Coordinates of N, CA and C in Angstrom, one line a residue:
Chain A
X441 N 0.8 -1.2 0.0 CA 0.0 0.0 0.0 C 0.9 1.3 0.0
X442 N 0.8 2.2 -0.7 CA 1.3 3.2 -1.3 C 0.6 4.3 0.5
X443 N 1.9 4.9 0.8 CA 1.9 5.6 2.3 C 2.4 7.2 1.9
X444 N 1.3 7.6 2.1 CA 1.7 9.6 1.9 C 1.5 9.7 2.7
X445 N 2.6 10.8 3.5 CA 2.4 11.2 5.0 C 2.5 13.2 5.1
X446 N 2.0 13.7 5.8 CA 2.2 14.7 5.9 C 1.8 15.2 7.5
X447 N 3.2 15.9 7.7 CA 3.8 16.4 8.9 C 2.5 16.8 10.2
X448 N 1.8 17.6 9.3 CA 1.0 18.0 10.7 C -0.5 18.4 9.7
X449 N -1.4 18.1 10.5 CA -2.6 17.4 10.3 C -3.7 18.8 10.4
X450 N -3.2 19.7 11.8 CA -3.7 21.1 11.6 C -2.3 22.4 12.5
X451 N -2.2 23.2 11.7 CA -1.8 24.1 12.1 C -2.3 25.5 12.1
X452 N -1.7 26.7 13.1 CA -2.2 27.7 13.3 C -0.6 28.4 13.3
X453 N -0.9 29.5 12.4 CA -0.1 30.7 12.4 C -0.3 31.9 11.9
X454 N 0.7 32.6 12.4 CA 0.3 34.2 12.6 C 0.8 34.8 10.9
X455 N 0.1 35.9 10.7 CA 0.3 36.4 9.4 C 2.1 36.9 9.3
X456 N 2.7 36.5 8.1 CA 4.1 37.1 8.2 C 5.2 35.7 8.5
X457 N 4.4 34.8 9.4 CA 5.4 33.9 9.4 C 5.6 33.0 8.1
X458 N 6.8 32.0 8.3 CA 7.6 31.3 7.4 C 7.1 30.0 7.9
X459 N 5.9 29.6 6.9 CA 5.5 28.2 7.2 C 6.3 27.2 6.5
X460 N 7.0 25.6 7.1 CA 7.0 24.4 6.2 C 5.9 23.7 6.2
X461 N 5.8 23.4 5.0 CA 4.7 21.8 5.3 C 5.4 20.6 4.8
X462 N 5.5 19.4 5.1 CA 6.7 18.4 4.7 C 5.2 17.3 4.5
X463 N 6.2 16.7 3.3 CA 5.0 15.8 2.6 C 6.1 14.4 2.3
X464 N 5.9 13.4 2.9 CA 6.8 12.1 2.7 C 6.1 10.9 2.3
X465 N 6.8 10.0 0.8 CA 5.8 8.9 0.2 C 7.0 8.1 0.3
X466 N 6.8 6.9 0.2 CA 7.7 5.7 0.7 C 7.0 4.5 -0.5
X467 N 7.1 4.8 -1.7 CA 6.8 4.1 -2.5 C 8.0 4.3 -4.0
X468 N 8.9 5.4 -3.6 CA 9.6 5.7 -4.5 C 8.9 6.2 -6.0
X469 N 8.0 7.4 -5.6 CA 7.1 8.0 -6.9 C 8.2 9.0 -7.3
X470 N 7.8 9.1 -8.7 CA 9.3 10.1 -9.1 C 8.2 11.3 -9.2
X471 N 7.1 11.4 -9.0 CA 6.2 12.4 -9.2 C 5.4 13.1 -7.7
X472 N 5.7 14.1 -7.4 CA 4.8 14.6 -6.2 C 4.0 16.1 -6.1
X473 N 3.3 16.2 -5.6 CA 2.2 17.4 -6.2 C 2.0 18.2 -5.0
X474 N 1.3 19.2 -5.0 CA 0.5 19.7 -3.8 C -0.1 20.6 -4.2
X475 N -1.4 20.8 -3.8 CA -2.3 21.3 -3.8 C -3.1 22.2 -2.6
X476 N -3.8 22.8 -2.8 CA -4.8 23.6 -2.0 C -6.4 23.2 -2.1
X477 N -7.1 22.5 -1.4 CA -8.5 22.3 -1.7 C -9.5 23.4 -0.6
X478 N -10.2 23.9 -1.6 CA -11.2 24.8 -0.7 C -12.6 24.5 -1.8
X479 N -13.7 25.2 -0.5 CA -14.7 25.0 -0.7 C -15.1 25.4 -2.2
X480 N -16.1 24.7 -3.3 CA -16.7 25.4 -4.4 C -15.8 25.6 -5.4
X481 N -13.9 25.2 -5.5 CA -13.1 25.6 -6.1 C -12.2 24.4 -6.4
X482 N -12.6 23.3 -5.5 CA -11.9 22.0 -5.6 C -9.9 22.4 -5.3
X483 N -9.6 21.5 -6.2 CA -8.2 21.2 -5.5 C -7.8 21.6 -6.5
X484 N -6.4 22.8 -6.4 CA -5.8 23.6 -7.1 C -4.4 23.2 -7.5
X485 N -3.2 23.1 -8.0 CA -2.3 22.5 -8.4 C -1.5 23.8 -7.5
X486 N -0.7 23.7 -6.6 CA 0.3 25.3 -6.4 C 1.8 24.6 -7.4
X487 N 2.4 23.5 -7.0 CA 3.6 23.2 -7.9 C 3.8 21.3 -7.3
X488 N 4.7 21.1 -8.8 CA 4.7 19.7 -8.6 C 6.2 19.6 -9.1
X489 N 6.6 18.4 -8.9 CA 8.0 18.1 -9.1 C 8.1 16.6 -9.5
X490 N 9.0 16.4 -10.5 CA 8.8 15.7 -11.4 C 10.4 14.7 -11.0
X491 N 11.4 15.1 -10.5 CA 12.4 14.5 -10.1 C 13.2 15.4 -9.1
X492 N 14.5 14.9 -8.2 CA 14.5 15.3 -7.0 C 15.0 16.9 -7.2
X493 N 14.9 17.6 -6.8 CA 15.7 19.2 -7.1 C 15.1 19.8 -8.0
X494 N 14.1 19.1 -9.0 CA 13.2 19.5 -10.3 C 11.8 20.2 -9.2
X495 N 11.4 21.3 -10.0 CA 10.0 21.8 -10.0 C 9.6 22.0 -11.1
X496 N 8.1 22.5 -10.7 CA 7.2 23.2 -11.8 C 6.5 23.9 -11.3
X497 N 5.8 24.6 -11.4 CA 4.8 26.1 -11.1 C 3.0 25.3 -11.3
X498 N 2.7 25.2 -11.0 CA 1.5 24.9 -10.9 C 0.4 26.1 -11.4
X499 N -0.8 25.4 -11.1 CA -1.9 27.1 -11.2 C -1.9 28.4 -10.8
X500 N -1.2 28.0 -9.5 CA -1.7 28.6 -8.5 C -0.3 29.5 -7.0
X501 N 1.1 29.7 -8.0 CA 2.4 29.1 -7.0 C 2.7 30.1 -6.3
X502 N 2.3 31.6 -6.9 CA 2.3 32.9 -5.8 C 1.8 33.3 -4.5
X503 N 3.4 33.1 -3.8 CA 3.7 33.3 -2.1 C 3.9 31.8 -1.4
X504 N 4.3 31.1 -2.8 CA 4.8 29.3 -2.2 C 6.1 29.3 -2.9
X505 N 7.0 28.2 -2.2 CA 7.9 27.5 -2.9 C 7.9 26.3 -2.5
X506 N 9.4 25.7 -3.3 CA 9.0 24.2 -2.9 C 10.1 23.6 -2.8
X507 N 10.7 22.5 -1.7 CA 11.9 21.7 -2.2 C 11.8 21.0 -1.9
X508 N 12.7 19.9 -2.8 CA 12.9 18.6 -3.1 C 14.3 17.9 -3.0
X509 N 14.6 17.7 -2.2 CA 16.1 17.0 -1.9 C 16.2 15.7 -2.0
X510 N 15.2 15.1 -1.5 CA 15.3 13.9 -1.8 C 14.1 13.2 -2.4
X511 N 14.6 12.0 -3.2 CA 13.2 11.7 -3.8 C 11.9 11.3 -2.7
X512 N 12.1 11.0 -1.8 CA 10.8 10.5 -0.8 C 10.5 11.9 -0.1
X513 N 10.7 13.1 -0.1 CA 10.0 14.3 0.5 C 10.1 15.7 -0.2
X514 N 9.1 16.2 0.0 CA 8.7 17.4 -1.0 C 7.6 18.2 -0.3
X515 N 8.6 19.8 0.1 CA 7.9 20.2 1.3 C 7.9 21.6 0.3
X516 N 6.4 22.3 0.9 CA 6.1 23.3 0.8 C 6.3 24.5 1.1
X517 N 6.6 25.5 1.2 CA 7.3 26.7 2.4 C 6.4 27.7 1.5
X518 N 5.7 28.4 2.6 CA 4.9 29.8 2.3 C 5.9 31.0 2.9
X519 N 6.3 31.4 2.5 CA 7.4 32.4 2.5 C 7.1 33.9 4.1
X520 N 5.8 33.9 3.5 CA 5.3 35.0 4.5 C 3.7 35.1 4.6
X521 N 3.3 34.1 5.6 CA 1.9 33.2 5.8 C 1.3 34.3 5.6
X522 N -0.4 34.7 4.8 CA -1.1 35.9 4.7 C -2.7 34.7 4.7
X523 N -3.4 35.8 5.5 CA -5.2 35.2 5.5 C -5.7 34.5 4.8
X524 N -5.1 34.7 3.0 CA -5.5 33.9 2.5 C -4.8 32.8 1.8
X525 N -4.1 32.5 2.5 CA -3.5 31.0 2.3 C -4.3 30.2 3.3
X526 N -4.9 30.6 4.6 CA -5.5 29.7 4.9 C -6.9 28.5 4.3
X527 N -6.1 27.3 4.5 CA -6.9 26.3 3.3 C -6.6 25.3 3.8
X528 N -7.1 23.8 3.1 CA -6.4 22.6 3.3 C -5.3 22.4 2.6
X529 N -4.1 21.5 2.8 CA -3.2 21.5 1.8 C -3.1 19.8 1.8
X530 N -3.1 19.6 0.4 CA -2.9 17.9 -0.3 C -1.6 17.9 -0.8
X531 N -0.9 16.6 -0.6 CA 0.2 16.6 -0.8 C -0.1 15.3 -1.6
X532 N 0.4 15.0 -3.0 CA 0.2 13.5 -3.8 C 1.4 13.3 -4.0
X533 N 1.0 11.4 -4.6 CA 2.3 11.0 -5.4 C 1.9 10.3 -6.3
X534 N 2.9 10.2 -7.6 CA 2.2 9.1 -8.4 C 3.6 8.9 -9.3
X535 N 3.7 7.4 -10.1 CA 4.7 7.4 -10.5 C 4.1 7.5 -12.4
X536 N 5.1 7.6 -13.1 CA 4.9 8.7 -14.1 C 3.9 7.8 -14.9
X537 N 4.0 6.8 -15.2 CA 2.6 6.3 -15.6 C 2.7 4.6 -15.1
X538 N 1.1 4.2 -14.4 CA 0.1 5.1 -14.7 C -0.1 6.0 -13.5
X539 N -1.4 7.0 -14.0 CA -0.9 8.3 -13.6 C -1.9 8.6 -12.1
X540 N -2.5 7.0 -11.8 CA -2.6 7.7 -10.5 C -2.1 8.3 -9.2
X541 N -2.5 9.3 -8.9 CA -2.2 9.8 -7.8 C -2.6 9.4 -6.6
X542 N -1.5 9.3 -5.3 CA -2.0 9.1 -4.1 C -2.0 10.2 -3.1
X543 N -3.1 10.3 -2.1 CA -3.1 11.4 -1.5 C -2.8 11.1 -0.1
X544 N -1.9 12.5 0.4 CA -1.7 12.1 1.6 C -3.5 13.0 3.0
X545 N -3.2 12.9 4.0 CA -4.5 13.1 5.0 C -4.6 14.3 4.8
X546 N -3.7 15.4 4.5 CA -4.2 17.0 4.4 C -3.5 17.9 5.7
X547 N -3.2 18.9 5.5 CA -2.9 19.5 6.8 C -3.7 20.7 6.3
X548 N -4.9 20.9 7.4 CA -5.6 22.0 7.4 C -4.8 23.0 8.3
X549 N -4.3 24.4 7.9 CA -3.6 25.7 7.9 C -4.4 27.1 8.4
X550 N -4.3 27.4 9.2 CA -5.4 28.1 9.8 C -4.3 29.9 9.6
X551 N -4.5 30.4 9.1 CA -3.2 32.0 9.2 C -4.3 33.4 9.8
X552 N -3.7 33.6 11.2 CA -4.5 34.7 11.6 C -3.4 36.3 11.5
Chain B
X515 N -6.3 25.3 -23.3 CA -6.7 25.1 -21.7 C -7.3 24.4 -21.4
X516 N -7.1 23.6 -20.6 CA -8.0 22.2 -20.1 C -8.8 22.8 -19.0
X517 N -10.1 21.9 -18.7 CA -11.0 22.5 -17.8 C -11.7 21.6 -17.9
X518 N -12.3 21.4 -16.4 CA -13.0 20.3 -16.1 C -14.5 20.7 -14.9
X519 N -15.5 20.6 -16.0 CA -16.8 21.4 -15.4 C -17.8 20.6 -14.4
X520 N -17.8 20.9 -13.0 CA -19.1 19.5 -12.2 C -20.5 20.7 -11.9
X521 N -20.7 20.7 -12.9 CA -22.0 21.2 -12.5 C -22.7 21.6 -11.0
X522 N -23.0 20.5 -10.3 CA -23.9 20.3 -9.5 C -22.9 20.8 -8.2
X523 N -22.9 21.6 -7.2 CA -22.4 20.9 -6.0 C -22.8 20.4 -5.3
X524 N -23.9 20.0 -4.9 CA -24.8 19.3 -3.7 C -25.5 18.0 -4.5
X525 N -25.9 16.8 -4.5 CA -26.7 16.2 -5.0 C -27.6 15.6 -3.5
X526 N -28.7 15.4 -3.6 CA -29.4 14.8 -2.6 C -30.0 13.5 -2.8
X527 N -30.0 12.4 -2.7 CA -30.7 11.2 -3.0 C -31.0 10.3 -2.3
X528 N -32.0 10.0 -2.1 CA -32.2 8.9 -1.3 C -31.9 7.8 -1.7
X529 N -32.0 6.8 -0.1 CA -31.2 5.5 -0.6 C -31.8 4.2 -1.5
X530 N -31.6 3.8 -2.6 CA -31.8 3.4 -3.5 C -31.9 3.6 -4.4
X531 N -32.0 4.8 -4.7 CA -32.5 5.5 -6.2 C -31.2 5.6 -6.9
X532 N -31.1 6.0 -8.0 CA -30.2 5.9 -8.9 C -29.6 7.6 -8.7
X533 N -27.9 8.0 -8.7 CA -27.5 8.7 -9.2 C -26.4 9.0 -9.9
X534 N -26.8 9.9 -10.7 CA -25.8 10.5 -11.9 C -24.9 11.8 -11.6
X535 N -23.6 11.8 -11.5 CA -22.7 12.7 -10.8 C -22.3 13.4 -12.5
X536 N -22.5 14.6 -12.8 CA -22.1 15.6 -14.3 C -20.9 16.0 -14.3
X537 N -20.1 15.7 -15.0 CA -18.7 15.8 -15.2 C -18.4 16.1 -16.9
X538 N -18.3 17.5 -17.3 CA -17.5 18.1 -18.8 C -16.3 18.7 -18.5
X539 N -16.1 18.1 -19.6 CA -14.4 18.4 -19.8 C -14.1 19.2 -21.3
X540 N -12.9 20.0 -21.0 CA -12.5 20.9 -22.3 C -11.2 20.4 -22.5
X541 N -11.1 19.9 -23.8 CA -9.2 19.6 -24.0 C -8.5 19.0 -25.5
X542 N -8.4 20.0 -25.9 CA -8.2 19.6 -27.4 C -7.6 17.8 -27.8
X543 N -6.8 17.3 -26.8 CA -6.5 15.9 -27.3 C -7.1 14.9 -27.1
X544 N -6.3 14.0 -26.6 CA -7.4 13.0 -25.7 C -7.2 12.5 -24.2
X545 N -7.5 13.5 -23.6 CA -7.3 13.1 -22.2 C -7.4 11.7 -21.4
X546 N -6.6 11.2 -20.4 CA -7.1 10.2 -19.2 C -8.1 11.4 -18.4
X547 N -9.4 10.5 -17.7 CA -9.8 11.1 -16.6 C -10.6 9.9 -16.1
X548 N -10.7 10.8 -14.8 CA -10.6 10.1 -13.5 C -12.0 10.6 -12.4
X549 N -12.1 9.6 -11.6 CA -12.7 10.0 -10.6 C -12.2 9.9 -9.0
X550 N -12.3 10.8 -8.7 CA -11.6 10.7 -7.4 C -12.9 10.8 -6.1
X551 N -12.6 10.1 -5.1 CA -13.3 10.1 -4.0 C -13.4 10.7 -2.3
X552 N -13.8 11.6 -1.9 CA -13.3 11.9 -0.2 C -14.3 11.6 0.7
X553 N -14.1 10.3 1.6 CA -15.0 9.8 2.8 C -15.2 11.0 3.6
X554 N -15.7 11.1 4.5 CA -15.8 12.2 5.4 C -14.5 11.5 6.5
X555 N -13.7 12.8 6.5 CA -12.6 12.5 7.4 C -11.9 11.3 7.2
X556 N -11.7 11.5 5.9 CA -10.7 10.3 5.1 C -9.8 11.3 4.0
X557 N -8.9 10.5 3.4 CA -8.2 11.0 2.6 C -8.5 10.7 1.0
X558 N -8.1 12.0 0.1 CA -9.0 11.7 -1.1 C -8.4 10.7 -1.8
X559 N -9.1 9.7 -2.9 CA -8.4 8.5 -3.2 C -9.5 8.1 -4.6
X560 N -8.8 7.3 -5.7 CA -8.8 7.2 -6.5 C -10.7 6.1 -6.6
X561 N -11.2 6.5 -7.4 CA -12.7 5.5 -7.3 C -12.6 5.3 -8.7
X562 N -11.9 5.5 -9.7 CA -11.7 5.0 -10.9 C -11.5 5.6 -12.3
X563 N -10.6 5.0 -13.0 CA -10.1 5.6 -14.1 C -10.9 5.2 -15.2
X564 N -11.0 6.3 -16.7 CA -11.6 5.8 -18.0 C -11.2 4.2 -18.5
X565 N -9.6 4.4 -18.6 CA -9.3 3.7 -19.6 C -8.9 2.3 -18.5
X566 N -9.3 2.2 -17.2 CA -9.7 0.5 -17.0 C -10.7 0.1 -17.2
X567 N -11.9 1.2 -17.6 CA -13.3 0.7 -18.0 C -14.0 -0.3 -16.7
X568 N -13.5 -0.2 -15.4 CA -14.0 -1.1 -14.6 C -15.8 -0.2 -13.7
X569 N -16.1 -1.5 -12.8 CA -17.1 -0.9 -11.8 C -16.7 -0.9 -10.9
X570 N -16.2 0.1 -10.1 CA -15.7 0.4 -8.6 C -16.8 0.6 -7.5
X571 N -17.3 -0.3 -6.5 CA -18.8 -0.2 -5.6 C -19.4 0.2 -6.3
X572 N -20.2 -0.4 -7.6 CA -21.3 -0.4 -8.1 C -21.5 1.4 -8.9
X573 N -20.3 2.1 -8.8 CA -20.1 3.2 -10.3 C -19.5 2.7 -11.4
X574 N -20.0 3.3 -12.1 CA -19.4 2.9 -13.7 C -19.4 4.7 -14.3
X575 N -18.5 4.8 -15.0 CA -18.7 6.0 -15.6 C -17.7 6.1 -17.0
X576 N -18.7 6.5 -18.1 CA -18.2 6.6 -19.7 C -18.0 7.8 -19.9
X577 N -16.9 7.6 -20.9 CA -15.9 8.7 -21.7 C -16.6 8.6 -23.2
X578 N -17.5 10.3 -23.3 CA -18.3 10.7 -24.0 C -17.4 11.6 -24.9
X579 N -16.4 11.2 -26.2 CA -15.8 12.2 -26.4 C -16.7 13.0 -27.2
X580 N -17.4 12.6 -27.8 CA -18.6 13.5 -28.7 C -18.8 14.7 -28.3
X581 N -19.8 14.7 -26.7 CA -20.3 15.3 -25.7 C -18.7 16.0 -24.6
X582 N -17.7 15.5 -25.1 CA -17.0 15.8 -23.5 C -17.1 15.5 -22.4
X583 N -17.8 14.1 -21.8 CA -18.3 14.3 -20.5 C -18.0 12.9 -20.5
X584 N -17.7 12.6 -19.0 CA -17.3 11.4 -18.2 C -18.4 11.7 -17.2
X585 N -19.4 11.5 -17.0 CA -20.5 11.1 -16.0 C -20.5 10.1 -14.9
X586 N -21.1 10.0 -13.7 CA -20.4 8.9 -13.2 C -22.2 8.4 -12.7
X587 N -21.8 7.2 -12.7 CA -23.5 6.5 -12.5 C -23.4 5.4 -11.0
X588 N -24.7 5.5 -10.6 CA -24.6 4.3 -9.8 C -26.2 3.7 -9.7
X589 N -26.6 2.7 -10.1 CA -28.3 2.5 -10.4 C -28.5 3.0 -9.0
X590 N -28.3 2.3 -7.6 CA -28.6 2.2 -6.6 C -28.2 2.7 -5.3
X591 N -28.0 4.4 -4.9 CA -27.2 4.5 -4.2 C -27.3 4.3 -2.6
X592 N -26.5 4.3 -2.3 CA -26.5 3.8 -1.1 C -25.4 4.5 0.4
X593 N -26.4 4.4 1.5 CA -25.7 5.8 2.6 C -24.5 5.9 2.8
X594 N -23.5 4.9 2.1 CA -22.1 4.8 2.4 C -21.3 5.3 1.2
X595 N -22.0 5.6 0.0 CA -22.0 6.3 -1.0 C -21.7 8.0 -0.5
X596 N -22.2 8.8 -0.3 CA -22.5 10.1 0.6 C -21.0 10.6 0.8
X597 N -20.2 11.4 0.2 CA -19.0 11.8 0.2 C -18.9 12.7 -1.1
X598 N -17.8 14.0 -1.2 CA -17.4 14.2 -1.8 C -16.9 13.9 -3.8
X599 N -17.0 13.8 -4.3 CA -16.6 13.4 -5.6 C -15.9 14.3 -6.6
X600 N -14.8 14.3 -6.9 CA -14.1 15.2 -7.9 C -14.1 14.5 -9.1
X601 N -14.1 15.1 -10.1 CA -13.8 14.8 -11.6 C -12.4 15.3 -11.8
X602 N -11.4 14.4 -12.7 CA -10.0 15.2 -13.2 C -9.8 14.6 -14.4
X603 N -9.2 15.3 -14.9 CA -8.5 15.0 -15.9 C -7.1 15.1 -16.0
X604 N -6.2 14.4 -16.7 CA -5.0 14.7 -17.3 C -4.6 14.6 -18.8
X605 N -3.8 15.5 -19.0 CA -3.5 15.4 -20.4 C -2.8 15.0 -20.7
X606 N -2.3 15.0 -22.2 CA -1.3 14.2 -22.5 C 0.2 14.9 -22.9
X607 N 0.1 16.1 -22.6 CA 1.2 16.9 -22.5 C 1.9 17.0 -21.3
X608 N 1.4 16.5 -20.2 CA 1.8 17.1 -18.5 C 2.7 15.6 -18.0
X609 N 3.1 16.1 -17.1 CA 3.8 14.9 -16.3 C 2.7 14.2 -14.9
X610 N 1.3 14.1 -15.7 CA 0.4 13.3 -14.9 C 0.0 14.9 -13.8
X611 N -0.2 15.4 -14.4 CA -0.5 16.2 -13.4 C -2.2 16.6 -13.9
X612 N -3.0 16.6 -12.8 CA -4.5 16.5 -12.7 C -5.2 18.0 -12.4
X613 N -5.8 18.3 -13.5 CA -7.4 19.0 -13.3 C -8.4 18.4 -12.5
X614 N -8.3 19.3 -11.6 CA -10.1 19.1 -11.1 C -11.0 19.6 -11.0
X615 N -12.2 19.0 -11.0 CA -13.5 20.0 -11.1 C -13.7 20.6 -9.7
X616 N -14.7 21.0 -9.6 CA -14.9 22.0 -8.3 C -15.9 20.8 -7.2
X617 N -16.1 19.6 -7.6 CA -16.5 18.6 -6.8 C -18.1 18.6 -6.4
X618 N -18.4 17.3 -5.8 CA -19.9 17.6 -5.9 C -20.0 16.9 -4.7
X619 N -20.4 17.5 -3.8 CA -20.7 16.6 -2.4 C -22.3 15.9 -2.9
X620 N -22.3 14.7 -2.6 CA -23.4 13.4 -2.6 C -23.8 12.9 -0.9
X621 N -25.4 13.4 -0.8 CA -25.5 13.1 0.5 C -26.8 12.0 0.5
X622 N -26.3 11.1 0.9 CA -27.7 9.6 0.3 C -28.5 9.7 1.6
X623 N -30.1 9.9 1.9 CA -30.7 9.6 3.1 C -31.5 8.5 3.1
X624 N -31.4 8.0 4.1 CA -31.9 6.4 3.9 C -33.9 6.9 3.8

């Protein structure tokens, strides 16, 4: 069984801070994603990475980055947490074909 | 631009009756798409692809390229049915990376 894990399940922080989110899959996917799902808008692409140190920009990638060191984690960093980044965040994996994705439990992000 | 349209957000159905989840798609080639599933307080997860053509818990859903639409069916639904539902797609330019629709919560009452 294919295991996405992500670091923390809910967090709260203050506007300005320097959030991580860490996303770890143990199935050796050369593919990992992350996303934002909110209400009415579904789940948004912010950036995905395709091999270790590799990115992409997604739909959605302004006031995120992303790094990739090693192939099994792929963490998200919001540079300077603002009200509306508050969301759920999905973290997937999948290997390059076929192209299902697995998803890890979400870490709901609360930014006051 | 790919784009993947769910009509409905809310569907309401009681249990037994048949429902149909609306799912259009925009995408000049020929897309894979997918349906994805979220239990309440579960993580979201795959309920079935076009091109294995299978029935996953009694859904089936066809790739209408005429129309655009991957619809998702179930004759008979049932209270354990009642979760979230996304439509995605991927194309065939990307590295598996997925469109989704804006999702349809399905709430079955017995």
């Amino acid at each position: 069984d294919v295991k996405v894990t992500q670091s923390s399940r809910y967090l709260v922080k203050r506007t300005g801070e320097k959030v991580f989110l860490e996303c770890v899959q143990d199935m050796d996917h050369e593919n990992m994603f992350w996303y934002r799902q909110d209400p009415g808008l579904g789940l948004r692409l912010i950036y995905f990475s395709y091999d270790v140190k590799m990115k992409e920009k997604g739909d959605i990638p302004e006031g995120y980055s992303v790094s990739r060191e090693k192939k099994e984690r792929f963490s998200l960093i919001l540079e300077s947490a603002s009200t509306n980044q508050t969301s759920m965040y999905l973290c997937a994996s999948s290997l390059g074909n076929p192209k299902t994705q697995y998803f890890g439990p979400g870490t709901r992000l609360l930014v006051l | 631009a790919q784009r993947v349209t769910q009509p409905e957000k809310l569907l309401s159905v009681f249990k037994g009756a048949p429902v149909e989840l609306k799912c259009n798609y925009s995408y000049s080639g020929s897309p894979e798409l997918f349906w994805y599933v979220q239990y309440s307080r579960q993580r979201l997860q795959l309920l079935l692809r076009h091109i294995s053509r299978e029935s996953i818990k009694g859904f089936t859903a066809d790739l209408n390229k005429g129309e655009t639409s991957f619809h998702l069916k179930k004759p008979f639904a049932q209270e354990e049915d009642s979760a979230m539902y996304y439509c995605a797609l991927v194309g065939t330019d990307s590295w598996g990376k997925l469109q989704f629709g804006a999702g349809t919560q399905v709430v079955v009452t017995p």
